[in-house]
Each structure stands twice: as structure tokens, then as C-alpha cells.
XYZ file of C-alpha atoms in Angstrom:
617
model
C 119.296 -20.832 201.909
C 118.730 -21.304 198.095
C 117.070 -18.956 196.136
C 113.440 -20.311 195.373
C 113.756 -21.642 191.807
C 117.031 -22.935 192.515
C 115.718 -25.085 195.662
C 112.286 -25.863 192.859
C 114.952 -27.768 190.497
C 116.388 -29.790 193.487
C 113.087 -30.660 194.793
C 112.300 -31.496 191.462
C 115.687 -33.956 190.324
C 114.674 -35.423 193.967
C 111.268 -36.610 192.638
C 112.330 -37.819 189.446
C 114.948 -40.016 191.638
C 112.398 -41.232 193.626
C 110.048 -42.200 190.994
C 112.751 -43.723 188.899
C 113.306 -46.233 191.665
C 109.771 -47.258 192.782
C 109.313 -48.142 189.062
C 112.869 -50.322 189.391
C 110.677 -53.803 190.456
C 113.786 -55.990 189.725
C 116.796 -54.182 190.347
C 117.919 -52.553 193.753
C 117.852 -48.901 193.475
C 121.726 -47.708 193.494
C 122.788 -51.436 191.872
C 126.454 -50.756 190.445
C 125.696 -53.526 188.324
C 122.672 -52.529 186.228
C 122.707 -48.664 186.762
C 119.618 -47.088 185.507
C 119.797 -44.980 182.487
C 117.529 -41.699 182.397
C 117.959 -39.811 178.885
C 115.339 -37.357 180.137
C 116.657 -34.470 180.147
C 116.535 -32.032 183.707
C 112.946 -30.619 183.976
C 113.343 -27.166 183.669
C 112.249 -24.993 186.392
C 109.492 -22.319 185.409
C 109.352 -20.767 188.634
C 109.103 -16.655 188.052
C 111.944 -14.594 189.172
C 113.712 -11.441 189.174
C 116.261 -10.317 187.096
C 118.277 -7.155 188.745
C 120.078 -4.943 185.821
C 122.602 -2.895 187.390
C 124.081 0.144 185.639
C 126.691 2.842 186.129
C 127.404 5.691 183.208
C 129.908 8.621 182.550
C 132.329 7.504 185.538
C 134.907 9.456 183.468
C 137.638 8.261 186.206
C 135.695 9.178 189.911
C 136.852 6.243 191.455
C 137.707 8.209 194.986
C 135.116 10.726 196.710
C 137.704 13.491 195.521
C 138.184 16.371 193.334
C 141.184 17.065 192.012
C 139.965 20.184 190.326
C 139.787 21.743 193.606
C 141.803 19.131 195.950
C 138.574 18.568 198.045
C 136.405 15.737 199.061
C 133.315 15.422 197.725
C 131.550 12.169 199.503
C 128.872 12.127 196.060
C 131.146 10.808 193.995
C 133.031 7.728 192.944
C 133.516 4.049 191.640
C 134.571 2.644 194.893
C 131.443 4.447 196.707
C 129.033 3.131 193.879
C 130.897 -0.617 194.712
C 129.199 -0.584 197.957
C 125.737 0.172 196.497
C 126.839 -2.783 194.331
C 127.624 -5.157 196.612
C 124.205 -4.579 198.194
C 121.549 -4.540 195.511
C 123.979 -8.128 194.432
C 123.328 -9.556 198.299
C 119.578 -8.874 197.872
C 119.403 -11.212 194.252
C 122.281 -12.907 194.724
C 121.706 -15.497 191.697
C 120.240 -13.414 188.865
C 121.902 -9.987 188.442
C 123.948 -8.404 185.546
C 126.376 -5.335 186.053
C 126.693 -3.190 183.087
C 128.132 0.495 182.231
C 127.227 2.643 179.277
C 130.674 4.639 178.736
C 132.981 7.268 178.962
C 134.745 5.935 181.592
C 138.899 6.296 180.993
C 138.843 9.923 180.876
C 137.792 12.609 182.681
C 139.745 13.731 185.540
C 143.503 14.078 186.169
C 144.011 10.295 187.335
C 142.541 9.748 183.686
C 145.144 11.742 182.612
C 148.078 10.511 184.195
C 147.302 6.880 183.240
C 146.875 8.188 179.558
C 149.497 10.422 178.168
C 152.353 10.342 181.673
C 152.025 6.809 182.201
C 150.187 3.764 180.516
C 152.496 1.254 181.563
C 150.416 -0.107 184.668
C 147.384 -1.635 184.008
C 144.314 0.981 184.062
C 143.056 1.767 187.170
C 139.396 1.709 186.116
C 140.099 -1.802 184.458
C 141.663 -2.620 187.596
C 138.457 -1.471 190.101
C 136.055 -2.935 187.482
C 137.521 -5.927 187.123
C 137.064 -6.464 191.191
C 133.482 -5.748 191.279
C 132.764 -8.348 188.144
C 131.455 -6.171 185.652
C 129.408 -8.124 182.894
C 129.929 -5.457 180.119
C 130.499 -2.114 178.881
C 129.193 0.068 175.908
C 132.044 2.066 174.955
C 130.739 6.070 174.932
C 132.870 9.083 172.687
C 135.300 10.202 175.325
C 136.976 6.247 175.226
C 137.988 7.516 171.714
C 139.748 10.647 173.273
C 143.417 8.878 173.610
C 143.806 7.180 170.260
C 142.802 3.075 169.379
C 146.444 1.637 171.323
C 145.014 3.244 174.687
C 141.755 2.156 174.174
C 142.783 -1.938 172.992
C 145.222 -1.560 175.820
C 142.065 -1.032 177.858
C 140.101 -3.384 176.487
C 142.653 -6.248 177.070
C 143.043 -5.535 180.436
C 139.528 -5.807 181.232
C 137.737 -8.934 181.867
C 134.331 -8.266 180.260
C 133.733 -7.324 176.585
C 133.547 -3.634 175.245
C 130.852 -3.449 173.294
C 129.753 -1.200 170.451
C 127.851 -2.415 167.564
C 127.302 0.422 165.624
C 131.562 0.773 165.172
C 132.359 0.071 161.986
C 135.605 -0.615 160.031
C 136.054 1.438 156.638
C 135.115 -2.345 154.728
C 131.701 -2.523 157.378
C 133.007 -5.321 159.573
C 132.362 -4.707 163.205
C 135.154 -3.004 164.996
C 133.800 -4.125 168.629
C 131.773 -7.062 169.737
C 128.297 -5.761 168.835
C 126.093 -7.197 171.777
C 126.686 -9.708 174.805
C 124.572 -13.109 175.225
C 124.444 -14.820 178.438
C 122.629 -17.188 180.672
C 121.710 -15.927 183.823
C 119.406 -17.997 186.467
C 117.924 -19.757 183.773
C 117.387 -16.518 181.525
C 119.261 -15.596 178.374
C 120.070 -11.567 178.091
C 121.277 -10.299 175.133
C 122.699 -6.910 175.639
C 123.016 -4.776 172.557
C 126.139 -1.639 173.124
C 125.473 1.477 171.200
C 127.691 4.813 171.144
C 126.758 7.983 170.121
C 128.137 9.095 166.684
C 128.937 12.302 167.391
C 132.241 11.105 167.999
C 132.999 11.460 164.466
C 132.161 15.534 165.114
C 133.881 15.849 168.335
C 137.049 13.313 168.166
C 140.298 14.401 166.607
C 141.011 11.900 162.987
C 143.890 10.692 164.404
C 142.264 8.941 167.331
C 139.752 7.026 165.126
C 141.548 5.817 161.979
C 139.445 3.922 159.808
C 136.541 4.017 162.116
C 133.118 5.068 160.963
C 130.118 5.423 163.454
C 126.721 4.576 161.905
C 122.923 5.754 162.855
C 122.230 3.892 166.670
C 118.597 3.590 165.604
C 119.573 2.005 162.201
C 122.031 -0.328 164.263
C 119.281 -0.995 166.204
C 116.908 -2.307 163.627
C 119.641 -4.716 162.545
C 120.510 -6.190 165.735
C 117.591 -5.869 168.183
C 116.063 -8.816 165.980
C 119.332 -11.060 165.646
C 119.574 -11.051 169.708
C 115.482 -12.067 169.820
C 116.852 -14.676 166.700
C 119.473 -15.912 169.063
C 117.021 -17.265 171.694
C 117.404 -13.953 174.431
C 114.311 -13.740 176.486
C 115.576 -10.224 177.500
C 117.265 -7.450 175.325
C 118.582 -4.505 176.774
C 120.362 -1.485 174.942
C 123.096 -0.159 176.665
C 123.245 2.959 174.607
C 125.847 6.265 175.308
C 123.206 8.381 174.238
C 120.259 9.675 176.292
C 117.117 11.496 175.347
C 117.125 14.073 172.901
C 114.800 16.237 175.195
C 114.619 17.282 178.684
C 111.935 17.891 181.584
C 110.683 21.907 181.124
C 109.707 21.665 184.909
C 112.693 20.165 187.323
C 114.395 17.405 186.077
C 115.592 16.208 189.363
C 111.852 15.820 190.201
C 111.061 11.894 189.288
C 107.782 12.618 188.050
C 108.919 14.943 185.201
C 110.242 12.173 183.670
C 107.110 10.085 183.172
C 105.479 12.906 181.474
C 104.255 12.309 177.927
C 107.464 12.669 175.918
C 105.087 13.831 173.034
C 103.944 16.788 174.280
C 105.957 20.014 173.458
C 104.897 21.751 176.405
C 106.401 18.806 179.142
C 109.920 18.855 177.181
C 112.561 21.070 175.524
C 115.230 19.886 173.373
C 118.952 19.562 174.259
C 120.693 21.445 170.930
C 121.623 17.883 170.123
C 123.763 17.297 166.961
C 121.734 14.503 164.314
C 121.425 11.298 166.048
C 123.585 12.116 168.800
C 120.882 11.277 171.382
C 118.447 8.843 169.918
C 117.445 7.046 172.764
C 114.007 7.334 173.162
C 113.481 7.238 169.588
C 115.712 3.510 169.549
C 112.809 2.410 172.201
C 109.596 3.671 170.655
C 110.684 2.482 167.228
C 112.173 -0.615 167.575
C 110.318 -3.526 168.463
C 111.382 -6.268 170.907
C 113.891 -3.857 173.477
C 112.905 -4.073 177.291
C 115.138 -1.418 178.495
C 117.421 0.980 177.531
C 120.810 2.211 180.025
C 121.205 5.303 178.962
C 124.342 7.549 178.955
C 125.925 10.684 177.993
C 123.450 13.216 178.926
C 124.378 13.666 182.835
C 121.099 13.156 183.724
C 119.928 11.555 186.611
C 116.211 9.547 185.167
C 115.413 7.334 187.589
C 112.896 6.060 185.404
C 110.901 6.686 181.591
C 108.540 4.797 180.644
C 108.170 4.682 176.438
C 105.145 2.871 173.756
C 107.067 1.160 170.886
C 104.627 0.766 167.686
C 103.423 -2.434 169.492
C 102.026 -0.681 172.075
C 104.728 -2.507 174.546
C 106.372 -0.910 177.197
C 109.854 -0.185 177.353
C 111.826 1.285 180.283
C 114.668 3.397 180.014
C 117.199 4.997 182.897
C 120.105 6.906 183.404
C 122.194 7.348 187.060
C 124.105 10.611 186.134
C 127.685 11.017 186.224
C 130.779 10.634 188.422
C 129.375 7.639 190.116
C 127.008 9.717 192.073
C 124.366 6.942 191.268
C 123.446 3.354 190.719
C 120.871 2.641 188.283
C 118.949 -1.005 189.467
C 116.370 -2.495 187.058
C 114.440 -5.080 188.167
C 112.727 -7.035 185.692
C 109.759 -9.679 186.987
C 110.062 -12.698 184.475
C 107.191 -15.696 184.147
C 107.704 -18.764 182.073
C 104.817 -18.664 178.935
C 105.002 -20.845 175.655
C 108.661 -22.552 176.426
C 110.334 -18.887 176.971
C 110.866 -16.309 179.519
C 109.033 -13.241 179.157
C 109.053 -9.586 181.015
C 105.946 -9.663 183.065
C 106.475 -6.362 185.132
C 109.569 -3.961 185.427
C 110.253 -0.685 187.835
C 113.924 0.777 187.971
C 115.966 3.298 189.995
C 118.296 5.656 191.652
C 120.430 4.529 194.526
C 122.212 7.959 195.452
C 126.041 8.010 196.802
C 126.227 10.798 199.567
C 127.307 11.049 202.971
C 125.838 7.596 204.336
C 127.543 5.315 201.530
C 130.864 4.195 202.489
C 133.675 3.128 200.157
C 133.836 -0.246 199.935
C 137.267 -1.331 201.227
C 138.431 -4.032 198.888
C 138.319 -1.994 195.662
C 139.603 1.294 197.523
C 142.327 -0.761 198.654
C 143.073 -2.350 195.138
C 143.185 1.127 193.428
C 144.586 3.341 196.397
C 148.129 4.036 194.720
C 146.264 5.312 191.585
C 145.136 7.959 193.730
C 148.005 8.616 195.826
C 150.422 9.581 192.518
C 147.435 11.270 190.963
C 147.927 13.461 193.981
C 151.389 14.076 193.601
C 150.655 14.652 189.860
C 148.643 17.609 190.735
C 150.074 19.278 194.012
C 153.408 19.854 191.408
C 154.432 23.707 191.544
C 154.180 25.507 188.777
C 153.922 29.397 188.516
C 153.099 32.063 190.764
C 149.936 35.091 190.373
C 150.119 38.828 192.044
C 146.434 38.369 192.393
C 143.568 36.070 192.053
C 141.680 35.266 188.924
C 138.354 34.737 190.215
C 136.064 32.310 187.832
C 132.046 30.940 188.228
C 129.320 33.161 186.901
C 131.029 36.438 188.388
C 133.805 35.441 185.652
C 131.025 34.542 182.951
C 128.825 38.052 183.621
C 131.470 39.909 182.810
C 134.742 40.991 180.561
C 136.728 38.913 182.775
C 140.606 38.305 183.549
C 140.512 34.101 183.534
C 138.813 34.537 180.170
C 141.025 36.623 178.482
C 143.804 34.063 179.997
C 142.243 30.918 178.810
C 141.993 33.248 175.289
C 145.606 34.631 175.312
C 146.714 30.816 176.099
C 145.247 29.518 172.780
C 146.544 32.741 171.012
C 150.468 32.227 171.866
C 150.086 28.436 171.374
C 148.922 28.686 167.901
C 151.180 31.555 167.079
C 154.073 29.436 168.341
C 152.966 26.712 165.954
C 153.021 28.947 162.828
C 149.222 29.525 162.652
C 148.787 33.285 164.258
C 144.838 34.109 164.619
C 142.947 37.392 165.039
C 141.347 36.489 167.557
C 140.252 33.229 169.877
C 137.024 32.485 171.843
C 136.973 29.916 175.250
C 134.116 29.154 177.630
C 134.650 28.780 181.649
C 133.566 25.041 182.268
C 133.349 24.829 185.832
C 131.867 26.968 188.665
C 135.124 25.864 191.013
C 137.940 27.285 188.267
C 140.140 30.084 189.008
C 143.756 30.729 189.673
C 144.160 31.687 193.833
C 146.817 34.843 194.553
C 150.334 33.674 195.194
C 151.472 30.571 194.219
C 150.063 27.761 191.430
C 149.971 24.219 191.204
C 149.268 22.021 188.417
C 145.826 21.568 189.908
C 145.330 25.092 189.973
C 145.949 25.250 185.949
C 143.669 22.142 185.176
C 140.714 23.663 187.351
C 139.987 26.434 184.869
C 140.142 23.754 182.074
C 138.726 20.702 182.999
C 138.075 18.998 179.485
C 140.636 17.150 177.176
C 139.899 19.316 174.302
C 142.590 19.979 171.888
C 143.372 23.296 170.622
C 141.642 24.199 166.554
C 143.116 27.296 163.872
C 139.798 28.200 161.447
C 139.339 30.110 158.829
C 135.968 31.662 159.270
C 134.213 34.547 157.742
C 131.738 37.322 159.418
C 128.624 35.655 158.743
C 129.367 32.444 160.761
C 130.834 34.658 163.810
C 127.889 36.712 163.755
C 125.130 33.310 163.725
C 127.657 31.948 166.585
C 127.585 34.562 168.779
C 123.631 34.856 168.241
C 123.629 31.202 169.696
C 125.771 32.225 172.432
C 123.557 34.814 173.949
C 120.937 32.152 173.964
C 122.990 31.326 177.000
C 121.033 33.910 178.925
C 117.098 33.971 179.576
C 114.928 36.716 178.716
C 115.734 39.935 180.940
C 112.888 41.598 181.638
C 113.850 44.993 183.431
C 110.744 45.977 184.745
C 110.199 42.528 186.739
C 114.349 41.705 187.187
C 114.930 38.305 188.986
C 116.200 38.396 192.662
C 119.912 39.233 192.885
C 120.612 37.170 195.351
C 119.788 34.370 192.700
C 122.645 34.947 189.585
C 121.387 31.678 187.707
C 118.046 32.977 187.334
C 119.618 35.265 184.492
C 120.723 32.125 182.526
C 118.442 29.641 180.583
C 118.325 26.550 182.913
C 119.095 23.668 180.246
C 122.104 25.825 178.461
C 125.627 23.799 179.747
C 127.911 27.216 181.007
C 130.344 25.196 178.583
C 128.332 26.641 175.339
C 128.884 30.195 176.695
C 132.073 31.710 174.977
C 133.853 34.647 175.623
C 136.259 36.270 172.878
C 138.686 38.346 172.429
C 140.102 41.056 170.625
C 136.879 41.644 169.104
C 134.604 44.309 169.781
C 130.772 43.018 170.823
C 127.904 43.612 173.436
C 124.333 41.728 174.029
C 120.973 43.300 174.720
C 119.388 40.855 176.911
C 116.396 42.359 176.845
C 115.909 41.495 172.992
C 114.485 38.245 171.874
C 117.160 35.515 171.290
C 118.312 35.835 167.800
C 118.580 39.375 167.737
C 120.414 40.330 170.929
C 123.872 41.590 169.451
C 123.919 44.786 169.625
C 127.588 45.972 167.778
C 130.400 43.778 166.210
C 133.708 45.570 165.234
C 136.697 44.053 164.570
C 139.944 46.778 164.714
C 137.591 49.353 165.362
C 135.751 48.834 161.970
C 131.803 47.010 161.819
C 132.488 43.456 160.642
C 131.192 42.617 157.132
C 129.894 38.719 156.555
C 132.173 38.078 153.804
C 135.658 39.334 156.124
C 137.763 36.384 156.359
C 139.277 35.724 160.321
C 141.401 32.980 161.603
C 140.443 31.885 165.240
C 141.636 29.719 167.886
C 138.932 27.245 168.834
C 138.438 23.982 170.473
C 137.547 21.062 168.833
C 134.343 20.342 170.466
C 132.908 23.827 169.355
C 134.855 23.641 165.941
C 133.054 20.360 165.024
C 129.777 21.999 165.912
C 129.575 21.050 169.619
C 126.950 22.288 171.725
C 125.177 23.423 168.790
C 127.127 25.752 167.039
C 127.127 23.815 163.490
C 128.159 27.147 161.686
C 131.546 25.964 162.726
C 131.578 23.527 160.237
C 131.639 26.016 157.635
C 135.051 26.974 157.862
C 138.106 26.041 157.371
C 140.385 23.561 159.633
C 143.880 25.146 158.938
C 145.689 23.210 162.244
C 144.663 21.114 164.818
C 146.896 20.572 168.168
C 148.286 17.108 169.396
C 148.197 18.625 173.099
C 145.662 19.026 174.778
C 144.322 22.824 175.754
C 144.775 22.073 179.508
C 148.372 21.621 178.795
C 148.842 24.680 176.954
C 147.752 26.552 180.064
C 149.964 25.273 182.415
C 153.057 25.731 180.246
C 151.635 29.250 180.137
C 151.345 29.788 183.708
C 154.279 27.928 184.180
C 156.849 30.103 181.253
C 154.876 33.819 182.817
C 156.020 34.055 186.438
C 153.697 36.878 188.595
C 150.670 36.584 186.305
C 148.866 40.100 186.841
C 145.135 39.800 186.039
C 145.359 43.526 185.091
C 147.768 43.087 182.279
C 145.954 40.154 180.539
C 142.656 41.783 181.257
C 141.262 43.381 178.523
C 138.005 44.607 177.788
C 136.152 44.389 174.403
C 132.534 42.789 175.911
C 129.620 43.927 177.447
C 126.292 42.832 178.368
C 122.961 45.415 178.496
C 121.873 44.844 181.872
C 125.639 44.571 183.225
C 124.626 41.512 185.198
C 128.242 41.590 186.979
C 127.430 44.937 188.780
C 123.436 43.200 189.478
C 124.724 40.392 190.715
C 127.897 40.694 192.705
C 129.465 44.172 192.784
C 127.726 44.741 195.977
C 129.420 41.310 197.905
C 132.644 41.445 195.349
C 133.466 45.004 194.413
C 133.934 46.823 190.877
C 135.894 44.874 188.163
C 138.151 46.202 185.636
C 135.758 46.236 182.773
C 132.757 46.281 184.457
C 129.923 49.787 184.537
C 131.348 52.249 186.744
């Protein structure tokens, strides 16, 4: 059965058949001899319609319903679970639909990995699964930058839908990516502006963007927004990787929160963004002439925002999370007014992956021998423990032994490369990282470091260690000690929007935290050696190069001094560790220099988990 305004234009070409040959008096209609000739061009049809946007953002390589952090299933999760969502919300508008992603999709996981820096000969496997389910286009986010420009153009050739990223500049200016996508679709041109954050330039090693610069989104915006409305598009979306720059202070998995009045201060909190990188809302309140922004980066799942540019017109913005855990749909009601297209309604959302959703079979099957070597990539032995390093929040509450690991790791690898440090700092990224008793595999290693971050040597002086560890207790909320939170509930004691990635533990410094203090003034002691550090004492500290470059908030960072920077990635460094220190005791790399006032660890868990090593007697 045809779509309504498709059956319209056939009804339509059969009228203007008709009436061509009742007006025919002297000719038989059909005459091979004296054809009729009908210059008019095709009436176009002006019946309204629907125009589905669907999105998918920060896939960062989830194309199974699998970790392979902790070799488990996780059925919330992946590309070829999100194809079946696909493949549905397509059936239901068949004829006028656009697939897009916002970024960050080649790396992020082990099978990432592997097809990165073991081996790129095969074609990518998330070129391979997108290129099945007829993706339209793609804004390129930071983490594409994370293997260097030959992975990423080998990428982008294998693909069969254009990269985009309009605010990538070459050192002379000229565009470095296609800077937008313009296409018919039932009837309707969409232009499709891609935007990246520019933190990249903060977070990305030199090397990997040579002769790259990444300009202002919102200033890209301005530029472009009106070119696409110049070239004839009806509809302009931004598909930005950048989200909002503030978040929900109620629960941000609750839709509602995020159709709260983005101007008031008491509905939202800010994310400790760096400048510009998430300009989102700003791009659609400021910019005249977007419909709706896919939105990226942030991990958020925002079913729907609704924003007031200075024309007082409406503009919609959504994000479906990360991992493939959700599909974003827009659907955009369009009536024909003056010769042109225009918006007339829009509504967006969430369809979740979980337990129901099924993978769909075709693209499973295309990209099942990704997975299989990925699995033989991580099941390889590779050391052996004489006890477990436990990690998760008992790990983070306390001085503890995968810590100190992660720590000594970055210590011996920049010793080793002729840059010896005084000291290093690392944070514990996931809640499912640690090291099991007995015997390690490669997955074991990469669970306590799940991020491609490379390895930094700064020179730094007191006064920036002392601002950054003031951030870092703002990790933890306000304890007050004669109302304590439940212990059965540990993340009451942190701040809810704080990532447990911009909570660092160091080493071979002395320090503690009064939590009941106001943030800002919760450090209660910082020695170095034994001695109170001065702000002008000079250190050299292994780092990471996301928190180096100011990541997470920590721009003191930028203050010092960049003295070596690692081709290999951290991850790597620990399981050459593990692998070159058979029978790992977590007693011998334990050491204790931190403490927190309330001891949280013996709050929390000694009870269910027992006394640690540097934990209150």
C-alpha cells in the first residue's frame, strides 16, 4: 500500500492524463504518430507528512550485548540490539526517515582496540554493521581522534555515508570534513549540520591531530545554519557531539526534569565543562533557523528538551545515552506553506534496549567474527595474584591496593622511559574493575582501566596540587555527622553529578579530607617526605592526559609543564605490569599515605567486607 502522499502524486499524474486527452478533439489519445507534448512540469504533492529522525550516540564499539570488561552479558547494550529498534521505527515510515549518529563510535571497548592498534587490516567492524543498517550520516565526536588521522580516513573510506564535522579546520581554514549533509527525502530537503566538541584539542594527544584546529560549535553554527536555510533545506538539524552544559538537580532519568526551564538555577547544575565543550543548548537558543539538535557526548539519556531561540521558535533537542542502550526517534510533522515545507509540530524519544529487544540477525551475523577474536583477544593469560584486588567505591573510600597498582604502574613506566616522578595520581573508572585471586587475563588488566588514555610526566608546583586536590574532594557531598546517610546506601556519600573518573587517588604523598568542611577547604594536611608542602616546591607527576589537559575540570593542570607524553596507552602499561610481576601481593603494593575524616570504608563496608590494610582500626 503506498504511503499517502506518494499514492496523492499518482492520483494526481492520473488526472492530468486524463484531462490531457479529453482536450485531444483530433488526435486519438496514445497516437504514436502525433504524441502529445506536456512541458508542465509534475504537480507537486503538498500533502503533510512525517519526517522520522533517527539517532544513535557514543556507541564507542557495543555492537554485541557483552562486556568485555567483565566477560558478561549485558542484554542493554549494543549496535546490533539498537538495529532491531531500527528496523522497526523504519517499517512504521517506511518512505521518509533519516538515520544519523553523533560520534565517538571506533573506540571504546577492547573490539575497538583490537581493530585499532593489533589489527586494522579488515575493514572496521562498526563501518561494517553501519554500513548494513544504511546509515545517512555521522558527526564525528573527540574519541574518533583517539587513533591518529590514517585510522580515522581508513574509517571514513570504508563507510558509505559522509563523516561530518564542520567546525574541523585545516591550519589554512579550509574544511577538514564535509561540513553538513543535504538530501531529499519524501519530497523534503534536510540539511544536517555535524558539529564536534573542541575539547579535543585539550584531551587528544598532538600527534593524532596534526594540523587540525577545532573552532567555537556556536560560532560554526552561525556560519552554516544560514548557508543550509540558503541552500533550499526545509529542515536543519545539528548533529552536535556536545550535549548540555547543565544537568537536571532532581533525577535526570525522570523525563520531566528535562523540560524544566533551563534558566532557572535552582532546576539545573552545571557539568564542570571545559569552554565550549558542551554548547548545545546555547547553539539552539541562539541560532536562528535549527529544528533539532542530536546531541552527544554527555551520556545522558534526554528523551526530550524543548529550547526558545531569540525568535521565540521552538527547537527540540535529544540525546539516547551511550553503548547503544537507546534509540533516539524524532518525528517531525511537516505542512506545505508559501512553496516550502515547514515544521508544523515535533515530539521525540527514547526507545530503550533491554531484555525484550532482540539482536537483529543480519547485522549480528555480518559482524559475528569481530566478536569472536575480540574474545580470544581478551581471555589471553597473563599474570597470576596471591589475592584479590577488590575495586568499586570500597576501593575509592579508602587507601586502597588497585590504586596504589594503577599508581605504581604509571611510576615504573615513566621511570623506564627516563622521566622518574615523585609521585603519580589515577582514578578507578569503573564500579566492575578489580584483579580476582589466582590467575589474570588480559581482560582482567583492561577492567581496572577501561579508557585509552595515554600516560603524561608534569612538572607541577605545590600550589596547583593543593587547588587539584581541593577539586577532588568535591567528589564527596557534604557529611553531616549528626544526620549520617544510611550505610546501606555508599553513593549517598558522593555528589550525584561528579563522574567516579574525576576522583584521584595519589601516592607517595601524605594527605587526608575533612568531609565535614565545606568544599574548598576540606584538606586537612599535605606533606610530601614527611615535610608540609610549600606552593612554590617543584614535583614531577605521572598523569593522564585527560586530567593533564584539564579534564574533568581540573584546569590547574594546564599550568605545568608537559616534560613526556607516552605513545602507549595506560591500559597497556598495566598489563605488561601484571604480566613482568608474577604473584602480585596486594600487601606489598599497598601503601598507605590517605585518609578520609569520616573513614567512609569502615561506615560503609567493614561490617559486610572486613578491615583493610589502611583503613581505622
Amino acid at each position: 500500500m503506498l504511503p499517502s502522499f506518494l499514492a496523492g502524486a499518482r492520483r494526481a499524474a492520473l488526472i492530468s492524463t486524463l484531462g490531457t486527452c479529453a482536450l485531444l478533439q483530433l488526435t486519438a489519445c496514445g497516437d504514436t504518430e502525433q504524441p502529445p507534448v506536456n512541458t508542465e512540469p509534475p504537480p507537486v504533492n503538498t500533502e503533510p507528512r512525517t519526517l522520522r529522525l533517527l539517532q544513535t550516540s557514543d556507541l564507542h564499539t557495543n555492537l554485541f550485548p557483552w562486556d568485555y570488561f567483565t566477560g558478561k552479558v549485558d542484554t542493554k547494550r549494543g549496535l546490533t540490539k539498537v538495529a532491531t529498534l531500527i528496523k522497526q521505527a523504519r517499517a512504521e515510515n517506511p518512505d521518509c526517515n533519516l538515520l544519523l549518529d553523533t560520534g565517538d563510535t571506533i573506540q571504546g571497548t577492547p573490539l575497538g582496540t583490537y581493530y585499532a592498534l593489533v589489527d586494522n587490516t579488515p575493514k572496521h567492524p562498526m563501518a561494517v554493521a553501519m554500513n548494513e543498517l544504511r546509515y545517512d550520516a555521522m558527526a564525528v565526536g573527540n574519541h574518533e581522534f583517539n587513533y591518529g588521522l590514517v585510522l580515522l580516513n581508513k574509517f571514513k573510506s570504508e563507510v558509505g555515508f559522509p563523516l561530518l564535522g564542520a567546525n574541523v579546520r585545516r591550519s589554512d581554514g579550509s574544511e577538514a570534513l564535509e561540513p553538513y549533509l543535504l538530501k531529499e527525502v519524501c519530497g523534503v530537503k534536510v540539511g544536517v549540520l555535524g558539529l564536534v566538541t573542541p575539547g579535543v584539542t585539550t584531551w587528544e594527544r598532538p600527534e593524532n591531530i596534526p594540523g587540525l584546529r577545532f573552532e567555537d560549535p556556536l560560532e560554526t553554527a552561525r556560519v552554516y545554519v544560514p548557508k543550509l536555510r540558503q541552500a533550499g533545506a526545509d529542515v536543519v538539524v545539528v548533529a552536535i557531539h556536545s550535549g548540555p552544559d547543565k544537568q537536571p538537580t532532581g533525577s535526570a532519568s525522570n523525563p520531566d526534569s528535562w523540560l524544566a526551564d533551563y534558566s532557572d538555577p535552582a532546576k539545573w547544575a552545571d557539568r564542570g565543562n571545559l569552554p565550549g565543550e558542551n554548547e548545545a543548548v546555547q547553539i539552539a537558543q541562539q541560532v536562528e533557523g535549527i529544528d533539532v539538535l542530536l546531541t552527544g557526548h554527555t551520556h545522558q539519556p534526554i528523551p526530550k528538551m524543548l529550547l526558545k531561540n531569540t525568535q521565540g521558535q521552538e527547537v527540540l533537542l535529544i540525546q539516547p545515552n551511550r553503548w547503544g542502550s537507546h534509540l533516539g526517534q524524532v518525528d517531525l510533522s511537516l505542512v506545505h506553506e508559501g512553496g516550502r515545507w515547514k515544521v508544523d509540530g515535533k515530539d521525540s524519544k527514547l526507545l530503550a534496549v533491554d531484555n525484550s529487544v532482540a539482536m537483529e540477525p543480519g547485522v549480528a551475523q555480518l559482524v559475528q567474527s569481530y566478536h569472536d577474536q575480540t574474545l580470544r583477544y581478551v581471555s589471553a593469560p597473563l599474570g597470576t595474584t596471591l589475592a584479590a584486588f577488590p575495586g568499586g567505591n570500597p576501593a575509592r573510600f579508602s587507601d586502597s591496593a588497585l590504586a596504589d597498582l594503577i599508581n605504581a604502574v604509571q611510576e615504573q613506566a615513566a621511570e623506564e622511559n627516563g622521566f622518574p616522578v615523585d609521585f603519580s595520581l589515577a582514578a578507578l573508572f569503573s564500579d566492575d574493575g578489580m584483579l580476582p585471586a589466582g590467575n589474570i587475563t588480559l581482560r582482567d588488566a583492561y577492567s581496572i582501566y577501561i579508557y585509552d588514555n595515554t600516560l603524561y610526566v608534569m612538572e607541577i608546583n605545590g600550589s596547583i596540587l593543593r587547588r587539584a586536590l581541593e577539586v577532588n574532594a568535591q567528589y564527596f557531598a557534604p557529611w553531616n555527622p549528626n544526620a549520617p546517610p544510611s550505610a546501606s546506601t555508599p553513593t549517598a556519600a558522593k555528589v550525584p553529578n561528579v563522574a567516579d573518573f574525576n576522583w584521584d587517588l595519589y601516592s607517595r604523598i601524605e594527605y587526608g579530607y575533612d568531609l565535614t568542611k565545606p568544599a574548598g577547604s576540606r584538606l586537612t594536611h599535605l606533606r610530601f617526605k614527611g615535610a608540609d608542602v610549600s606552593d612554590d616546591q617543584v614535583f614531577h607527576i605521572a598523569i593522564n592526559n585527560y586530567r593533564a589537559s584539564g579534564g574533568g575540570g581540573y584546569s590547574m593542570f594546564k599550568e605545568g609543564k608537559v616534560l613526556w607524553t607516552s605513545a602507549d596507552g595506560v591500559r597497556d602499561y598495566v598489563a605488561r605490569y601484571i604480566q613482568s610481576h608474577p604473584d602480585l601481593d596486594p600487601n606489598d603494593v599497598n601503601t598507605c599515605n590517605f585518609s578520609l575524616s569520616p573513614d567512609l570504608y569502615a561506615y560503609f563496608f567493614k561490617a559486610t567486607l572486613g578491615p583493610t590494610k589502611c583503613s581505622a582500626p
